[in-house]
Short mmCIF file of C-alpha atoms in Angstrom, two decimals:
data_model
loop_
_atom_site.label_atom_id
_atom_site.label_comp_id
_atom_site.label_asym_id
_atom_site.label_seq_id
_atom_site.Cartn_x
_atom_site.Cartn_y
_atom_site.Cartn_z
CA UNK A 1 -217.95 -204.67 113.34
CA UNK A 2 -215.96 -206.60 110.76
CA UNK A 3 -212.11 -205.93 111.20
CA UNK A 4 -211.44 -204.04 108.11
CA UNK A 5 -214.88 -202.47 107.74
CA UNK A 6 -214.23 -198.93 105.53
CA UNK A 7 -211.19 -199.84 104.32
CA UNK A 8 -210.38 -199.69 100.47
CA UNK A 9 -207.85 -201.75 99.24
CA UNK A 10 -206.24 -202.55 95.47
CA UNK A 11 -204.45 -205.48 94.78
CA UNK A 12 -202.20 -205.62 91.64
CA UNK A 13 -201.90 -209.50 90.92
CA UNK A 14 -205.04 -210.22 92.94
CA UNK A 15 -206.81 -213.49 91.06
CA UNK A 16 -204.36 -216.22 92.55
CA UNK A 17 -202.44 -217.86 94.99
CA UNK A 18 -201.06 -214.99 97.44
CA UNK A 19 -202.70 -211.65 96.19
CA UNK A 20 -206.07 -213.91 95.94
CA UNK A 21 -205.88 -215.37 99.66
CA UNK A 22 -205.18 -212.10 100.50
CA UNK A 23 -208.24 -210.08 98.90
CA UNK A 24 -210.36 -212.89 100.12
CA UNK A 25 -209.08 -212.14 103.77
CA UNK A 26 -210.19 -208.82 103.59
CA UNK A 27 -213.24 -209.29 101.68
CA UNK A 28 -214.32 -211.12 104.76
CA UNK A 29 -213.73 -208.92 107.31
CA UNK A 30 -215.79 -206.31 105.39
CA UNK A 31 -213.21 -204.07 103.22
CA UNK A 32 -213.77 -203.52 99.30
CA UNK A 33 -211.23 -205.04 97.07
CA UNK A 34 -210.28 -203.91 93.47
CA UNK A 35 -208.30 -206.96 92.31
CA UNK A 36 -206.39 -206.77 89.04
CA UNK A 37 -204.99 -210.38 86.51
CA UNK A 38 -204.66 -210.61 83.06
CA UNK A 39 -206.64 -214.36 81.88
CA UNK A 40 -209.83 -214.25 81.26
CA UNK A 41 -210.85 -217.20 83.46
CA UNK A 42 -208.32 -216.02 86.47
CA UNK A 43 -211.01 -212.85 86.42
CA UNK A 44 -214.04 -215.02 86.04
CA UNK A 45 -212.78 -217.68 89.30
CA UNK A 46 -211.52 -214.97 91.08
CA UNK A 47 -215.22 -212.83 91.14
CA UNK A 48 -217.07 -215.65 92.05
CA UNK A 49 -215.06 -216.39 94.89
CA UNK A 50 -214.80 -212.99 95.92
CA UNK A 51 -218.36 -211.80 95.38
CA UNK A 52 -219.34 -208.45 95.95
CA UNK A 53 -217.44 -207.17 97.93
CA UNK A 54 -214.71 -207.11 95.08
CA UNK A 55 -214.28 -205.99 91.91
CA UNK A 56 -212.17 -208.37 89.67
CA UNK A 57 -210.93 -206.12 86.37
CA UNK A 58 -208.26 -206.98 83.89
CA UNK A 59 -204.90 -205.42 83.51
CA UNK A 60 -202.01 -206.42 82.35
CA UNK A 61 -198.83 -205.15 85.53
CA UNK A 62 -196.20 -204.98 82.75
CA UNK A 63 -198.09 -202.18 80.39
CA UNK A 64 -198.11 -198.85 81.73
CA UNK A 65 -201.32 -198.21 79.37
CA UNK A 66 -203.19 -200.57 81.66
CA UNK A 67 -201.75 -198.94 84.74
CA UNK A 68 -203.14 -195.47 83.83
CA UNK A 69 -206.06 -196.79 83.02
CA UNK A 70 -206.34 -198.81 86.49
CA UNK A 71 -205.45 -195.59 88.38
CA UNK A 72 -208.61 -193.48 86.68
CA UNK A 73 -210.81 -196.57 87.66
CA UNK A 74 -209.45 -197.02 91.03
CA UNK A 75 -210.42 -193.17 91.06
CA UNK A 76 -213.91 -193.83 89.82
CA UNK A 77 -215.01 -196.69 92.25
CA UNK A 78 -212.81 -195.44 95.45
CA UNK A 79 -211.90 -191.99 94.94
CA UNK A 80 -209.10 -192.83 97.84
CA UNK A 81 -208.07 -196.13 99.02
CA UNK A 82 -205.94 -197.19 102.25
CA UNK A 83 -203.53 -200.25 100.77
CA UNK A 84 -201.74 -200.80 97.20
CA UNK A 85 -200.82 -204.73 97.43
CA UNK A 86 -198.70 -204.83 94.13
CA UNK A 87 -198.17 -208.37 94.16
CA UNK A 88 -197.56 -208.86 90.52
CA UNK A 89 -194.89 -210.81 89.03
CA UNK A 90 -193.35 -213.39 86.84
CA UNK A 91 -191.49 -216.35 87.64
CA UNK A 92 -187.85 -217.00 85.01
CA UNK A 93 -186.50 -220.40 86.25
CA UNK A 94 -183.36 -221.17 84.14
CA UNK A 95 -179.87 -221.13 84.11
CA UNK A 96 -178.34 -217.72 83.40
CA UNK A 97 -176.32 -219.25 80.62
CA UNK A 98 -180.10 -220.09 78.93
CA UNK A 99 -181.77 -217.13 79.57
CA UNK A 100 -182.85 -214.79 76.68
CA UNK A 101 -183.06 -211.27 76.00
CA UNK A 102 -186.64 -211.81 75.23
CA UNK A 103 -187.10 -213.96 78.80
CA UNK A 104 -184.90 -211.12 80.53
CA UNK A 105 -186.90 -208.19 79.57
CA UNK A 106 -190.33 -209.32 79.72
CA UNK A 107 -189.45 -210.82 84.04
CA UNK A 108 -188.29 -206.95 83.95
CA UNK A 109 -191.22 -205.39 82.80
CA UNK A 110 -193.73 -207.14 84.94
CA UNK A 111 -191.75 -207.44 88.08
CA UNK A 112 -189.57 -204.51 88.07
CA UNK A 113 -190.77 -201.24 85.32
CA UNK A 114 -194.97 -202.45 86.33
CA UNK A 115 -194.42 -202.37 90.15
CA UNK A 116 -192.57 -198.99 89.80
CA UNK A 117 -194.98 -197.24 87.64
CA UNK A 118 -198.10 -198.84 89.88
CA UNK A 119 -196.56 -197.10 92.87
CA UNK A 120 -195.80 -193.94 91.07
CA UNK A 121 -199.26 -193.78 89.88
CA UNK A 122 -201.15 -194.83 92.29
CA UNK A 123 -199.85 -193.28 95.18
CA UNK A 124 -201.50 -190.37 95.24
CA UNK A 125 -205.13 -191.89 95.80
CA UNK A 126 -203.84 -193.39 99.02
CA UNK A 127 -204.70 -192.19 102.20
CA UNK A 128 -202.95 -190.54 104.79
CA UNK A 129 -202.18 -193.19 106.99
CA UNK A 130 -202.38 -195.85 104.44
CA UNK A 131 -199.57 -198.19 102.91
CA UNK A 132 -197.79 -199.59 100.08
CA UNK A 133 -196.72 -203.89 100.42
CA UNK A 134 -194.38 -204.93 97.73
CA UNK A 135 -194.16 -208.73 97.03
CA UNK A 136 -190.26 -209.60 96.90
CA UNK A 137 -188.92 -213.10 97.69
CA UNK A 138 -185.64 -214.86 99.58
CA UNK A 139 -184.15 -214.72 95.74
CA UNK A 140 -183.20 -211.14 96.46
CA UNK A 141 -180.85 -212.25 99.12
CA UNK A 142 -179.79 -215.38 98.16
CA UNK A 143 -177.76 -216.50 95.29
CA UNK A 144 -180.30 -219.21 94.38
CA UNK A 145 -179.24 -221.38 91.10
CA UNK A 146 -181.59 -220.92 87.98
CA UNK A 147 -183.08 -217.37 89.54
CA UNK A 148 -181.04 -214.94 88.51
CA UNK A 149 -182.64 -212.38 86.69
CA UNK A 150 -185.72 -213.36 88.65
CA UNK A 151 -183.83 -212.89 91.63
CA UNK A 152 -182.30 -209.33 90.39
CA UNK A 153 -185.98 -208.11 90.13
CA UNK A 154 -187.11 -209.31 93.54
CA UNK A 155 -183.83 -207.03 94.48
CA UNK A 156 -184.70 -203.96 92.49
CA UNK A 157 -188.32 -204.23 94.70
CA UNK A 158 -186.39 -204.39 97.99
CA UNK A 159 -184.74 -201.17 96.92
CA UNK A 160 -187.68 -199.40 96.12
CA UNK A 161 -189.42 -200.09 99.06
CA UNK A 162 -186.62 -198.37 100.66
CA UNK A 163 -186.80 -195.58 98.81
CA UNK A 164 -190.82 -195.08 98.08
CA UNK A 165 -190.72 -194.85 102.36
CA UNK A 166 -188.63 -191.91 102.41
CA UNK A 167 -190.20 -189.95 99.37
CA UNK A 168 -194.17 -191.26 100.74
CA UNK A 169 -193.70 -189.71 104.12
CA UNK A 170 -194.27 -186.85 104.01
CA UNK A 171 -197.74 -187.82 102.64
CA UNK A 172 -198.33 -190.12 105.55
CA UNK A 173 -197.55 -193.18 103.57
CA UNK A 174 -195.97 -196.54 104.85
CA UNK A 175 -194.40 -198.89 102.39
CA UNK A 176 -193.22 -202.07 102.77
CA UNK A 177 -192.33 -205.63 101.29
CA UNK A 178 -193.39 -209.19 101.97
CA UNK A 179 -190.76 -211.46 101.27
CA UNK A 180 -192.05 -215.26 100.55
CA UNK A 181 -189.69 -218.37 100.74
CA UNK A 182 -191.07 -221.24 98.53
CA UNK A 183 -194.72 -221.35 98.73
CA UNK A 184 -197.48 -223.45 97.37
CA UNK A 185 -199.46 -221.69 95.41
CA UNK A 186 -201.12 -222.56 91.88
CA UNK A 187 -198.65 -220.24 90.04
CA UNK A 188 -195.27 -222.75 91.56
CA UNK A 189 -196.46 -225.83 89.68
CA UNK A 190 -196.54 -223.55 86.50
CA UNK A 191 -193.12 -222.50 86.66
CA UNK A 192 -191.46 -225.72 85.43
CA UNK A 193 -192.46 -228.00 82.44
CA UNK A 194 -193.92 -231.06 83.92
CA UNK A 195 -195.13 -233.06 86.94
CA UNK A 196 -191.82 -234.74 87.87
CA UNK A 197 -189.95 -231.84 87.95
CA UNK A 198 -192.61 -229.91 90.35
CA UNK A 199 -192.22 -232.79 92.50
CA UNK A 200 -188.81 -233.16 92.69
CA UNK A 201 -188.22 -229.07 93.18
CA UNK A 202 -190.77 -229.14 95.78
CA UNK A 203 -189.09 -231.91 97.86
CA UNK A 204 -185.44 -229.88 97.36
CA UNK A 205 -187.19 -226.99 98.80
CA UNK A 206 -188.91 -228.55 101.88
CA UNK A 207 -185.25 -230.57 102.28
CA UNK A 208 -183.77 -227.21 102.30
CA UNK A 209 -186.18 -225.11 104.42
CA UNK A 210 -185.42 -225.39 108.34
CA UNK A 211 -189.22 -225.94 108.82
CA UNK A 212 -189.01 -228.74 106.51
CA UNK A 213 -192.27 -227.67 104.04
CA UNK A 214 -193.19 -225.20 101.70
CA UNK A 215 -195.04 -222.32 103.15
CA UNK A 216 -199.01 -221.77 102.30
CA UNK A 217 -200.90 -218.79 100.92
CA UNK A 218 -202.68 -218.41 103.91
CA UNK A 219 -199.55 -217.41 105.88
CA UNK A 220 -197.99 -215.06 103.32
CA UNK A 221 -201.38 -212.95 103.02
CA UNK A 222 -201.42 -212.64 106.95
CA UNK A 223 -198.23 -210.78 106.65
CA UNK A 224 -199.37 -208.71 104.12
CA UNK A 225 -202.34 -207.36 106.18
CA UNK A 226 -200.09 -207.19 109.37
CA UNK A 227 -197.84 -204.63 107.31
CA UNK A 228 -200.98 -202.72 105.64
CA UNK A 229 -202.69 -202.23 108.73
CA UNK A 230 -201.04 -203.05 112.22
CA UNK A 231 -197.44 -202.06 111.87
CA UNK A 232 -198.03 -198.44 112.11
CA UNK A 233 -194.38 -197.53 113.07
CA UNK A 234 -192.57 -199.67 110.19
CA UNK A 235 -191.58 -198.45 107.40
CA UNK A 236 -188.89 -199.50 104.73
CA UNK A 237 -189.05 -203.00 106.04
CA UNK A 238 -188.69 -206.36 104.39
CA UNK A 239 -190.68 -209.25 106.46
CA UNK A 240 -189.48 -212.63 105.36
CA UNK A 241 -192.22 -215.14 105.23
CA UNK A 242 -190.26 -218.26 104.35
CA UNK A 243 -189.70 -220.84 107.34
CA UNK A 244 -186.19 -219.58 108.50
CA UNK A 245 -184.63 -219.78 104.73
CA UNK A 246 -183.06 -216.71 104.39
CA UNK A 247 -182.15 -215.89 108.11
CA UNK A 248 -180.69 -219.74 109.29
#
């Protein structure tokens, strides 16, 4: 029997990088995936590689229109599910003096008022026994130049996983957060305007990391699944998945 065989799992922010790697993980080892993005050809690459034991649907994490709607069809295809991966977010690299009200609100709304309401929504069709894993990052603990209000969001997540453990108890309900160091993904080369400057960020990063290299998909989404499913007496936890960065 495959390892996650019955198990029902959404993933908010699931057609890339870390919330992709992850639904493809568990796609494999027999659960059924509901993935959410927002482009139309994220949707369209992330089905195919999926196949059917996913289904890839469009919603936008900042617009609390699309997470009503994503509750009622995570009702209709699962009725209950056993993890909410709300892996969502926005990157805002740029010095705080250069950073908008515009820029400010919308790395709010996705990261920050969209995770929120997803918990507070979908919560309720989660198992007994199942979990919540937030996506956070080393930004919420370290005063990192040009991540600011990025950073401050990241924070705000840490907090709530805090605070969705004590008021999900009761109901049987872990959560937790991932926290990711710098890690190569599709969505870090979009995050600054050219080639050169991805390069040169990238090898500041590795310089900077005790491991000496960016960390991969692949290891992030394993420490997803360990928190969803095999660390059944942890709760309100960060796990930092970022070579040492924020602990050396």
């Amino acid at each position: 029997m495959a390892r996650y065989d019955g198990k029902k799992v959404v993933i908010i922010g699931g057609t890339s990088g870390i919330g992709l790697t992850t639904a493809k993980m568990l796609v494999d080892e027999g659960a059924r995936v509901l993935a959410t993005g927002r482009s139309q050809g994220g949707l369209d690459s992330a089905q195919r590689e999926l196949g059917e034991g996913a289904l890839v649907v469009s919603s936008d994490a900042g617009s609390l229109t699309d997470i009503d709607a994503l509750a009622e069809r995570a009702k209709a295809e699962f009725d209950t599910f056993d993890l909410l991966f709300v892996n969502a977010g926005i990157g805002l690299f740029a010095p705080f003096e250069r950073t908008t009200e515009a820029m400010y609100d919308d790395v709010f709304k996705v990261n920050t008022k969209g995770s929120f309401f997803a918990v507070q929504k979908l919560a309720p069709l989660i198992n007994r026994g199942g979990s919540v894993v937030l996506t956070t990052a080393i930004s919420n603990v370290k005063g990192m130049p040009m991540l600011a209000a990025s950073g401050a969001t990241k924070a705000a997540l840490r907090s709530f996983a805090r605070t969705f453990a004590v008021e999900l108890a009761p109901q049987g309900i872990r959560v937790n957060a991932v926290s990711p160091g710098p890690t190569d993904t599709p969505s870090w080369g979009k995050s600054f305007p050219d080639a050169e400057t991805v390069a040169h960020i990238t090898a500041q990063m590795s310089d900077a990391n005790p491991m000496k290299r960016m960390g991969t998909s692949e290891e992030v989404a394993k420490a997803v699944l360990f928190l969803a499913f095999d660390a059944t007496y942890t709760t309100g936890a960060e796990l930092p998945v970022d070579g040492g960065q924020s602990q050396l």
